[in-house]
PDB file of C-alpha atoms in Angstrom:
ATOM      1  CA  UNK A 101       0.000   0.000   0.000  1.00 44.00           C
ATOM      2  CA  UNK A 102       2.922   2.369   0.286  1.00 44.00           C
ATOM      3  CA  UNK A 103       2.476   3.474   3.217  1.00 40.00           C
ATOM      4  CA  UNK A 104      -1.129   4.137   3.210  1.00 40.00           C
ATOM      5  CA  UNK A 105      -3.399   2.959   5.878  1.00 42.00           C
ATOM      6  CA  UNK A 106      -6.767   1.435   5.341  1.00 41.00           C
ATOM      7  CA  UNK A 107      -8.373   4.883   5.763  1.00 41.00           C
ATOM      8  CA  UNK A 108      -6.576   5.739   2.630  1.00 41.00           C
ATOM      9  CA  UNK A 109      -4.418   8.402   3.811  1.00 43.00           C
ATOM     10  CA  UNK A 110      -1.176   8.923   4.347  1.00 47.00           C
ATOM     11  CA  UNK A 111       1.022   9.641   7.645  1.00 43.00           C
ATOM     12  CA  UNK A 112      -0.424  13.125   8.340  1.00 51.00           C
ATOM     13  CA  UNK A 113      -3.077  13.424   5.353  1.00 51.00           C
ATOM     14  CA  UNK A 114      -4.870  15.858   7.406  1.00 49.00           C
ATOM     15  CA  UNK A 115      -6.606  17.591   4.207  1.00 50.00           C
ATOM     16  CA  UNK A 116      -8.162  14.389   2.905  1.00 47.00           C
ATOM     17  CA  UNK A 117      -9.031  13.167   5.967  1.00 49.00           C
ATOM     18  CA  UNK A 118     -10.359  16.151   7.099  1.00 47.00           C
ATOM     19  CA  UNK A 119     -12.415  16.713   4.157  1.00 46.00           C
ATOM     20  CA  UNK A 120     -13.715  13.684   3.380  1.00 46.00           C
ATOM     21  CA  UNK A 121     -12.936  14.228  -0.323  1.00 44.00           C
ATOM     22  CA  UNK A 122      -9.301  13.868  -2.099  1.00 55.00           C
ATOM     23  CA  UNK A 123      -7.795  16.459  -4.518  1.00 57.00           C
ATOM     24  CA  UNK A 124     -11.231  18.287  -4.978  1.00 64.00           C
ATOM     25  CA  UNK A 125     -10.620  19.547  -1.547  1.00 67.00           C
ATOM     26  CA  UNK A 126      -7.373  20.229  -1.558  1.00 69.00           C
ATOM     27  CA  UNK A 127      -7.702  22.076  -4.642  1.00 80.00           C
ATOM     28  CA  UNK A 128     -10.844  24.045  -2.995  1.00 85.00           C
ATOM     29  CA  UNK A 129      -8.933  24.878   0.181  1.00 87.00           C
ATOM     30  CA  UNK A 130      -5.915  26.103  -1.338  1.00 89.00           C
ATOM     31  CA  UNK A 131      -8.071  28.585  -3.764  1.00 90.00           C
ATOM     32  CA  UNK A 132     -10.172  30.165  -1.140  1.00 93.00           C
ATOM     33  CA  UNK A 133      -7.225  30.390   1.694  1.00 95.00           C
ATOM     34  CA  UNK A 134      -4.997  31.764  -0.718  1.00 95.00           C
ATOM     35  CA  UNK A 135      -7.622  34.739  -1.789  1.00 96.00           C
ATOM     36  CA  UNK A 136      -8.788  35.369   1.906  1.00 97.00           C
ATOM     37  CA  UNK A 137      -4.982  35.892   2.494  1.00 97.00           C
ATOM     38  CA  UNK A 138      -4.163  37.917   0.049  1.00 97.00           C
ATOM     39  CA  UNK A 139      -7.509  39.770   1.010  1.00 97.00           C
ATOM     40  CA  UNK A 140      -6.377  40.436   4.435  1.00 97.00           C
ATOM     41  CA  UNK A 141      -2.886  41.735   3.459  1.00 97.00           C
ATOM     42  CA  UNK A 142      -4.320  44.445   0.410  1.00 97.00           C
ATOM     43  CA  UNK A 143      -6.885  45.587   2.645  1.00 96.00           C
ATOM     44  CA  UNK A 144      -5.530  47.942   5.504  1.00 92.00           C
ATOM     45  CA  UNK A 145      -7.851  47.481   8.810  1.00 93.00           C
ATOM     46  CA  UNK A 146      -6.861  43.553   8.560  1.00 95.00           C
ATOM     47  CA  UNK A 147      -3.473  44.312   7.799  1.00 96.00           C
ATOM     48  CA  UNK A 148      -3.155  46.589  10.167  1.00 94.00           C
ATOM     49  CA  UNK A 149      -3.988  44.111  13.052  1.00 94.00           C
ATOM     50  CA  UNK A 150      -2.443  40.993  10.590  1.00 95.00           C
ATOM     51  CA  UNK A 151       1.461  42.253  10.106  1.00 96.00           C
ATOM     52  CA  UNK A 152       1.852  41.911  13.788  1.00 96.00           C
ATOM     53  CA  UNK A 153       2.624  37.901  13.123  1.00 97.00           C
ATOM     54  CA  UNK A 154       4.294  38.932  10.136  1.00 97.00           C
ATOM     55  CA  UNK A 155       6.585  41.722  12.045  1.00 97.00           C
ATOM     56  CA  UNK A 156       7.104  38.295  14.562  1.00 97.00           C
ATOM     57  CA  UNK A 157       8.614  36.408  12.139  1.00 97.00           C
ATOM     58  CA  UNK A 158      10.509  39.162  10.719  1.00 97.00           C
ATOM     59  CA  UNK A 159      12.710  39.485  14.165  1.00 97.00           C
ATOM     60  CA  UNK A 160      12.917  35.795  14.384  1.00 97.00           C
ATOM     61  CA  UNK A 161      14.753  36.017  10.980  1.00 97.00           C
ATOM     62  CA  UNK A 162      17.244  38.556  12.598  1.00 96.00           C
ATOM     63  CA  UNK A 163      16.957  36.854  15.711  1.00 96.00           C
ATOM     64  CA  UNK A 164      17.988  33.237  14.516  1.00 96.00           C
ATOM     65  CA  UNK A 165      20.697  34.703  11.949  1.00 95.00           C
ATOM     66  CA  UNK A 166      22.643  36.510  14.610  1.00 95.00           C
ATOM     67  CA  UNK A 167      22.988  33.692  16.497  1.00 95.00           C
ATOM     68  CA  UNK A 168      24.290  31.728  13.796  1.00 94.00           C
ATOM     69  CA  UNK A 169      26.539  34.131  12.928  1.00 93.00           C
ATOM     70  CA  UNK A 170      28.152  33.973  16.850  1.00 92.00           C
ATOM     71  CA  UNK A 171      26.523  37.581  18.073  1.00 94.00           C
ATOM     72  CA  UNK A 172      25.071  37.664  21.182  1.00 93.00           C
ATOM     73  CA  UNK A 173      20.960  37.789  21.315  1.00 93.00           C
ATOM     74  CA  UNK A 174      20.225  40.310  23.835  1.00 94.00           C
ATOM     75  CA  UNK A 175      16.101  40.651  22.961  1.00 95.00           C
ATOM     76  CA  UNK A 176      13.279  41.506  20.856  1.00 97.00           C
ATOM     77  CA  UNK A 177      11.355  44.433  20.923  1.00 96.00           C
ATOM     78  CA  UNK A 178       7.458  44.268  19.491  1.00 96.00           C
ATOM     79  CA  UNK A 179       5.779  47.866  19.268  1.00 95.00           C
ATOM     80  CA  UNK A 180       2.049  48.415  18.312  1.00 93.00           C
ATOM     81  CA  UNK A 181       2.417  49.868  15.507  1.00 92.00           C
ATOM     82  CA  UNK A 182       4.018  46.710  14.615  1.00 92.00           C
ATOM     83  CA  UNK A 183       7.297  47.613  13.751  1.00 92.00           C
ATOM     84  CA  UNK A 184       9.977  45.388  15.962  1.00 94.00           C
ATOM     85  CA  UNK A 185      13.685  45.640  16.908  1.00 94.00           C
ATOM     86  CA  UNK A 186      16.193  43.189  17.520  1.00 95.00           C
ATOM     87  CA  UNK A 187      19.284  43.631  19.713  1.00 94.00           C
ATOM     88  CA  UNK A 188      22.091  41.842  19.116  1.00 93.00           C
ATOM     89  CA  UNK A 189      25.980  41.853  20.014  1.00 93.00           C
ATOM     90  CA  UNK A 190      28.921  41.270  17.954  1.00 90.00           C
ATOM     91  CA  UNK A 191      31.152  42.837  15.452  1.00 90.00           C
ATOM     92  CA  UNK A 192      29.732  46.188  14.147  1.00 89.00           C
ATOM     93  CA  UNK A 193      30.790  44.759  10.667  1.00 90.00           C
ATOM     94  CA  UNK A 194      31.356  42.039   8.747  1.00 92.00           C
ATOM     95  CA  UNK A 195      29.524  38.797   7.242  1.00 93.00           C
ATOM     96  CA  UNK A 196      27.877  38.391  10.369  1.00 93.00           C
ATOM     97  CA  UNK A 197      26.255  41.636  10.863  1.00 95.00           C
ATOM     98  CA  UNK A 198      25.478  41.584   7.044  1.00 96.00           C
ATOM     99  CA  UNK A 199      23.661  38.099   6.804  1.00 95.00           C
ATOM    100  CA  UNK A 200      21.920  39.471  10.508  1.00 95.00           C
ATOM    101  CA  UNK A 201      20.713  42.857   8.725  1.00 95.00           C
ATOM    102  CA  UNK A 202      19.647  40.663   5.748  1.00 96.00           C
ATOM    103  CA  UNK A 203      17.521  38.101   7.294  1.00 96.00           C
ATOM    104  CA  UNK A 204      14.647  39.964   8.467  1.00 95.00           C
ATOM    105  CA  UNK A 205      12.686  41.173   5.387  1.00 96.00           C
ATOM    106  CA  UNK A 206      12.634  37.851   3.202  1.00 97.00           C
ATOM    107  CA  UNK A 207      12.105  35.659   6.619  1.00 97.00           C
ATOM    108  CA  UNK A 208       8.382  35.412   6.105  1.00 97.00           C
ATOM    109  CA  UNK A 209       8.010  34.655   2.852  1.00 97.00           C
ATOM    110  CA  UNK A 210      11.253  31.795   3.811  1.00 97.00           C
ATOM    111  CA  UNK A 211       9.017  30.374   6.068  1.00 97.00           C
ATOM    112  CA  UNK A 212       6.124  30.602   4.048  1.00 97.00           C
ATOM    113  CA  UNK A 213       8.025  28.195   1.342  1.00 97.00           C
ATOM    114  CA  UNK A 214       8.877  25.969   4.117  1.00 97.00           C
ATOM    115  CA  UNK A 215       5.255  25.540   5.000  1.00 97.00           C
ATOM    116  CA  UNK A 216       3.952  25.299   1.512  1.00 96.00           C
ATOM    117  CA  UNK A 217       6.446  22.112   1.024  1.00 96.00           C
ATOM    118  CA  UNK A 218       5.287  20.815   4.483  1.00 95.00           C
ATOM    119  CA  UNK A 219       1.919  21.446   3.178  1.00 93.00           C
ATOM    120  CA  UNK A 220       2.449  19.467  -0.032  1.00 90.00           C
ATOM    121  CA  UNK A 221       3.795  16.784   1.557  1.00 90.00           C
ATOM    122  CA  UNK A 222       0.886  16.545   3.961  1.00 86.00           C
ATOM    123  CA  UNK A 223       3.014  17.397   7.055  1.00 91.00           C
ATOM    124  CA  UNK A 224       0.306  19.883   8.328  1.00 91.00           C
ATOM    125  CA  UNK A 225       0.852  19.414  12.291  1.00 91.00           C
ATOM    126  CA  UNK A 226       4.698  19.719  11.657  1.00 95.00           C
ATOM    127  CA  UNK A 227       3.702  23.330  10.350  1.00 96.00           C
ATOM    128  CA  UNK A 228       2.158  23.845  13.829  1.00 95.00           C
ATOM    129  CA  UNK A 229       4.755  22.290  15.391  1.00 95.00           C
ATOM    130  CA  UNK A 230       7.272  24.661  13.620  1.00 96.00           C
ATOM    131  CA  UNK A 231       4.862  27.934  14.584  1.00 96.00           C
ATOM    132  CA  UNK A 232       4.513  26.690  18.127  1.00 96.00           C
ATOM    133  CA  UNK A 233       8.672  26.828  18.640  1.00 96.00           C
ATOM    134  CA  UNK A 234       9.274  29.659  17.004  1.00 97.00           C
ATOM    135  CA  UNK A 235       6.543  31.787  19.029  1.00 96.00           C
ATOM    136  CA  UNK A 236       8.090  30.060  22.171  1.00 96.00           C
ATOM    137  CA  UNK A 237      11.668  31.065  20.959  1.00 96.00           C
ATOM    138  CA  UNK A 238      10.333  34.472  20.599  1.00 96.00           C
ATOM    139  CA  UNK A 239       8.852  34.655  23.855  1.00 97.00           C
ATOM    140  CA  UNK A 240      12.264  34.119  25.645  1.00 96.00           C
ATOM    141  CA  UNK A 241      13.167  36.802  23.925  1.00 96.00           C
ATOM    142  CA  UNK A 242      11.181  39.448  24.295  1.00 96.00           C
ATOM    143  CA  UNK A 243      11.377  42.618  26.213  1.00 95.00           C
ATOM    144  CA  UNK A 244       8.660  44.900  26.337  1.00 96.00           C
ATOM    145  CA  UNK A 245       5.158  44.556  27.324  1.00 97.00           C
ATOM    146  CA  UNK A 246       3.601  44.335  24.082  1.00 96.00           C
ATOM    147  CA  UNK A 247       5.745  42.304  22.420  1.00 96.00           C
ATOM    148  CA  UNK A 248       4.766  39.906  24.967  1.00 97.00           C
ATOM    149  CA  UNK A 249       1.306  40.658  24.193  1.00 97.00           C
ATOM    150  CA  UNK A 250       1.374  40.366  20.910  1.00 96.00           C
ATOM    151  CA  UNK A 251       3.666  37.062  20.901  1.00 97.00           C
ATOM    152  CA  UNK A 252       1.363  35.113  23.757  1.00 97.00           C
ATOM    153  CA  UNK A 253      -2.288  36.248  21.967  1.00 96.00           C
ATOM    154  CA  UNK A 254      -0.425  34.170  18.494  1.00 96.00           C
ATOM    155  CA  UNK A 255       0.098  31.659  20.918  1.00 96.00           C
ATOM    156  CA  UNK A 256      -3.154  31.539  21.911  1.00 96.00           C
ATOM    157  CA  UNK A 257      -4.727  31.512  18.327  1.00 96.00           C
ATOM    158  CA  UNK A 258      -2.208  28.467  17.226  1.00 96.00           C
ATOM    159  CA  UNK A 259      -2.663  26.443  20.678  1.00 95.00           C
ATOM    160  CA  UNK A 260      -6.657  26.849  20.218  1.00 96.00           C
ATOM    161  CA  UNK A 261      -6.302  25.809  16.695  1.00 95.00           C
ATOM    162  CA  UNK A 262      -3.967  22.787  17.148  1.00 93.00           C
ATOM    163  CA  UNK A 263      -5.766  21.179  20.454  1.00 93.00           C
ATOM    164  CA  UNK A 264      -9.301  21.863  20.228  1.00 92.00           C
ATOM    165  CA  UNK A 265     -10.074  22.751  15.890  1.00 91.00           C
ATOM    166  CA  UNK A 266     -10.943  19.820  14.050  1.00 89.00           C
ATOM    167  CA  UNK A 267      -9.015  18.331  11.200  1.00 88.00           C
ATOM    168  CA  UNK A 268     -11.073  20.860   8.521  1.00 87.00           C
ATOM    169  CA  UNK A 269     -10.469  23.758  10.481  1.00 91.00           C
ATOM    170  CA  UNK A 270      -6.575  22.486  11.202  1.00 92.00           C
ATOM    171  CA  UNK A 271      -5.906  22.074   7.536  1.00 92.00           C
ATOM    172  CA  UNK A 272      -7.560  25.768   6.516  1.00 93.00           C
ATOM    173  CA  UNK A 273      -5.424  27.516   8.949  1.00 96.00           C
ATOM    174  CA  UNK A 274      -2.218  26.200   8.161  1.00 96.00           C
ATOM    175  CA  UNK A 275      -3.079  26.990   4.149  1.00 96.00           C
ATOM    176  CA  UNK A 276      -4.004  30.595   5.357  1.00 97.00           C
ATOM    177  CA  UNK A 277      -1.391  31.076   7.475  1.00 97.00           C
ATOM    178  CA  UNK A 278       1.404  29.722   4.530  1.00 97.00           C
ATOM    179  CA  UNK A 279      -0.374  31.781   2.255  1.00 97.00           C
ATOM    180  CA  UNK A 280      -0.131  34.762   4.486  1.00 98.00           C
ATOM    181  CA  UNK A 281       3.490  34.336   5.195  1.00 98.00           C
ATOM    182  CA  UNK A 282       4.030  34.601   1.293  1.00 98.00           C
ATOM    183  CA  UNK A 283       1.837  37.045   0.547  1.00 98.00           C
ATOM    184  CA  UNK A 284       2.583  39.377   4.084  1.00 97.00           C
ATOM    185  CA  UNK A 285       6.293  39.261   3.082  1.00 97.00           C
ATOM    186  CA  UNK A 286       5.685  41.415  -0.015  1.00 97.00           C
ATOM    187  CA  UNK A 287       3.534  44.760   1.374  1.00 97.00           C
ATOM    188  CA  UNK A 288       6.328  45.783   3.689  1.00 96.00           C
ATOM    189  CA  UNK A 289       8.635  46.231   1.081  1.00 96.00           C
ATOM    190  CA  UNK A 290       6.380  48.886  -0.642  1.00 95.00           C
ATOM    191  CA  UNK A 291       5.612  50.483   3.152  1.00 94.00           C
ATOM    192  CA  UNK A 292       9.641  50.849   3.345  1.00 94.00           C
ATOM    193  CA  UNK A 293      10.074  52.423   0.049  1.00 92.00           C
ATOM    194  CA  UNK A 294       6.868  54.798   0.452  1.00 92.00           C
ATOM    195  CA  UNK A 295       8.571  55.630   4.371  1.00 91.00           C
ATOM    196  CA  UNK A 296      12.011  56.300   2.599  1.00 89.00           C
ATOM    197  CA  UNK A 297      10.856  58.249  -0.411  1.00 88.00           C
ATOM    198  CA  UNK A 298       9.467  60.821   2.569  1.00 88.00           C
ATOM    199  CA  UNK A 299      12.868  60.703   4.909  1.00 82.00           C
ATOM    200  CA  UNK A 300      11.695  58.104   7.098  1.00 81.00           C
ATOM    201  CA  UNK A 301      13.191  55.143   8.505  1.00 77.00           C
ATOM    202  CA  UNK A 302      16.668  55.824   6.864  1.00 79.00           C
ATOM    203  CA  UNK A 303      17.095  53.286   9.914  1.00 85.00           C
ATOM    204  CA  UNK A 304      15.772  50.794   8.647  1.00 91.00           C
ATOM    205  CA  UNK A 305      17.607  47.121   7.463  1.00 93.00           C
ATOM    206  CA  UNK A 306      18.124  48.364   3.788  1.00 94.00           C
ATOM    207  CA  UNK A 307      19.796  50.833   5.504  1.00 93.00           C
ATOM    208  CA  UNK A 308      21.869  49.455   7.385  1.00 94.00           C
ATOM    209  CA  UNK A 309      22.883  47.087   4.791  1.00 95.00           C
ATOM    210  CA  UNK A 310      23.954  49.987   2.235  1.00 94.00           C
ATOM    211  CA  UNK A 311      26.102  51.433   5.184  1.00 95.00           C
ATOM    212  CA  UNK A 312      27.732  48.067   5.746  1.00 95.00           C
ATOM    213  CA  UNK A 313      28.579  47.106   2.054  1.00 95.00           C
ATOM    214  CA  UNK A 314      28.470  50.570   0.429  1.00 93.00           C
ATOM    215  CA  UNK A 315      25.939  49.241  -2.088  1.00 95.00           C
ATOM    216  CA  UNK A 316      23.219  51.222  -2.766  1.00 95.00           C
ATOM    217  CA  UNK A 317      19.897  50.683  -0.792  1.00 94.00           C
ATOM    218  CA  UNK A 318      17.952  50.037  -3.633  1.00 95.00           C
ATOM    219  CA  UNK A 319      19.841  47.613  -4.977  1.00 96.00           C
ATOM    220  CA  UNK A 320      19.683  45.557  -1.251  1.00 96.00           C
ATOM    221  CA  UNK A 321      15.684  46.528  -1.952  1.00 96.00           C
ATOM    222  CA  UNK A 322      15.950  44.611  -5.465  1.00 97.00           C
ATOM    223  CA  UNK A 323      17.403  41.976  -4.193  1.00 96.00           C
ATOM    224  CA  UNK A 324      15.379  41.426  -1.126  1.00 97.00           C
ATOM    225  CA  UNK A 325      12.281  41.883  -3.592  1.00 97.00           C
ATOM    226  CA  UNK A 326      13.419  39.160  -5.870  1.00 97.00           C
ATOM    227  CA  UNK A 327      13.770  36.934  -3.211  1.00 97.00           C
ATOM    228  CA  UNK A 328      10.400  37.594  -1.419  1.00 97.00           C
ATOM    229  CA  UNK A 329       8.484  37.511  -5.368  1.00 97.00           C
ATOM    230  CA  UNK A 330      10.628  33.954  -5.672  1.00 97.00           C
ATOM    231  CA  UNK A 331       9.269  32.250  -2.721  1.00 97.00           C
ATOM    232  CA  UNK A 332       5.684  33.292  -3.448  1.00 97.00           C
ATOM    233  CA  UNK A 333       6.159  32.025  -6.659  1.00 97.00           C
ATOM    234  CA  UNK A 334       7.650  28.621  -5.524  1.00 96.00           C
ATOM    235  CA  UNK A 335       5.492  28.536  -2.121  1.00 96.00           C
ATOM    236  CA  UNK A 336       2.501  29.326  -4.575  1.00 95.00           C
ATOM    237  CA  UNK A 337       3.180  26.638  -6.578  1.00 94.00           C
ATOM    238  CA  UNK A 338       2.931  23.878  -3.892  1.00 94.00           C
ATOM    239  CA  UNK A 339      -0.100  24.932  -2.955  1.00 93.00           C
ATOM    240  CA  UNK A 340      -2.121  25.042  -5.607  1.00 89.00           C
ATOM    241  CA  UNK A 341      -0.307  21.845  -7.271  1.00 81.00           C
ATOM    242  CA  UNK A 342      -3.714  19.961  -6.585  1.00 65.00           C
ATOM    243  CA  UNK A 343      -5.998  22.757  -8.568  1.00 61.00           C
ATOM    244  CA  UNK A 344      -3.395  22.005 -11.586  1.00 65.00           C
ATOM    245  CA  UNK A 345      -2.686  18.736 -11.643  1.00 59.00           C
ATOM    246  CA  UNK A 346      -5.919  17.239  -9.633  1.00 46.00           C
ATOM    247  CA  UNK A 347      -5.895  13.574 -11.036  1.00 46.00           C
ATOM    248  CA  UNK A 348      -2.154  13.109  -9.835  1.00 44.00           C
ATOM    249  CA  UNK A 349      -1.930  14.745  -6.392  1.00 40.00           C
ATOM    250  CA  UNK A 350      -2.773  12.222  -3.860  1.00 43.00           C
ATOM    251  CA  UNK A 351      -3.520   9.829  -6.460  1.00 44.00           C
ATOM    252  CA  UNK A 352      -1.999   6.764  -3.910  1.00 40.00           C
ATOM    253  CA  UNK A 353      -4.936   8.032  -1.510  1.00 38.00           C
ATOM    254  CA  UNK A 354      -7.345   6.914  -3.535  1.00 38.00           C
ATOM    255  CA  UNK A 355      -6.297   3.464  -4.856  1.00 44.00           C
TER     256      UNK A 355
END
């Protein structure tokens, strides 16, 4: 049976099982998750409240790249207006300080592929399992009052989701949440730009990475941009896989 129990799904099938119904549902899920995600990032009052998780992810990027590159984590800062800090120390310069400055914009959409291949190969409670450690990781981290807030109420959402939700409603949040990783990771690229065409945050990671390398901030924009457009690209792909090819995706589920 290759691995395929009597049920006819696979390991952590969570979509068919949860559905009842094979690549029809997958196909359906990924469609209207996808479009109520990219829904909630275009529109402002939901994005507004929304970029918080996507601003948590972003300073676990910095977060987890400093300490691979030896600095010393010293916290996180989440502010309600949902921009974020990270406070790190180390050498002022250098590869370090460079891949640390780097990793902060194109986390989400990162994680976002990571999910959509999790997703594709039907690994949906590793996906929570993955959220649940890095809000925990973030936690330790944090050092303000909000950020707290903002961290344990995410917490909340995914530990009511993962212990009391029901398969259906376990396999539509991790699509909308992948979906909103990819999606979220684009909009705060255009935000930076609009902020530095009027003076503002000449702070900010592009920034700092044109003052480290003496390349011009646009170009560290580009690239970041190119990066972020790639993974929704790939991360888009694995998701709607079953509305393209719905007679091969979980095919083996079926026989």
């Amino acid at each position: 049976m290759n691995g395929v129990d009597e049920e006819g799904v696979d390991g952590d099938g969570i979509v068919l099982r949860a559905l009842d119904f094979g690549a029809d549902a997958a196909s359906m899920i990924a469609v209207i998750t996808g479009v109520l995600a990219l829904a909630v990032v275009v529109v402002s009052r939901p994005w507004r409240f929304a970029r918080n998780v996507v601003t948590i992810v972003h300073e676990a990027g910095h977060a987890l790249f400093a300490l691979l590159a030896g600095r010393r984590l010293q916290g996180i800062r989440l502010h309600s207006d949902t921009s974020g800090v990270t406070v790190s120390k180390g050498r002022p310069t250098g590869p370090g300080m460079v891949l640390t400055a780097l990793a902060g914009y194109p986390a989400p959409a990162l994680l976002g592929v990571v999910f959509a291949w999790l997703v594709s190969a039907e690994r949906l409670s590793v996906v929570l399992g993955i959220a649940a450690v890095l809000l925990l990781g973030v936690l330790v981290m944090v050092r303000n009052a909000y950020g707290i807030f903002s961290v344990v109420l995410s917490a909340m959402v995914l530990g009511g989701i993962a212990l009391f939700a029901g398969p259906a409603v376990q396999a539509a949040f991790v699509y909308l949440i992948t979906w909103f990783l990819l999606f979220g990771a684009i909009r705060p690229l255009f935000e930076l730009q609009m902020k530095r065409r009027r003076g503002a945050a000449r702070d900010s990671d592009i920034d700092q990475l044109a003052r480290l390398t003496a390349l011009p901030a646009m170009l560290w924009l580009f690239v970041v941009g190119v990066l972020s457009v790639t993974c929704v690209v790939a991360g888009g792909m694995l998701l709607i896989e079953p509305a393209l090819a719905p007679t091969d995706v979980f095919s083996s589920a079926t026989e």
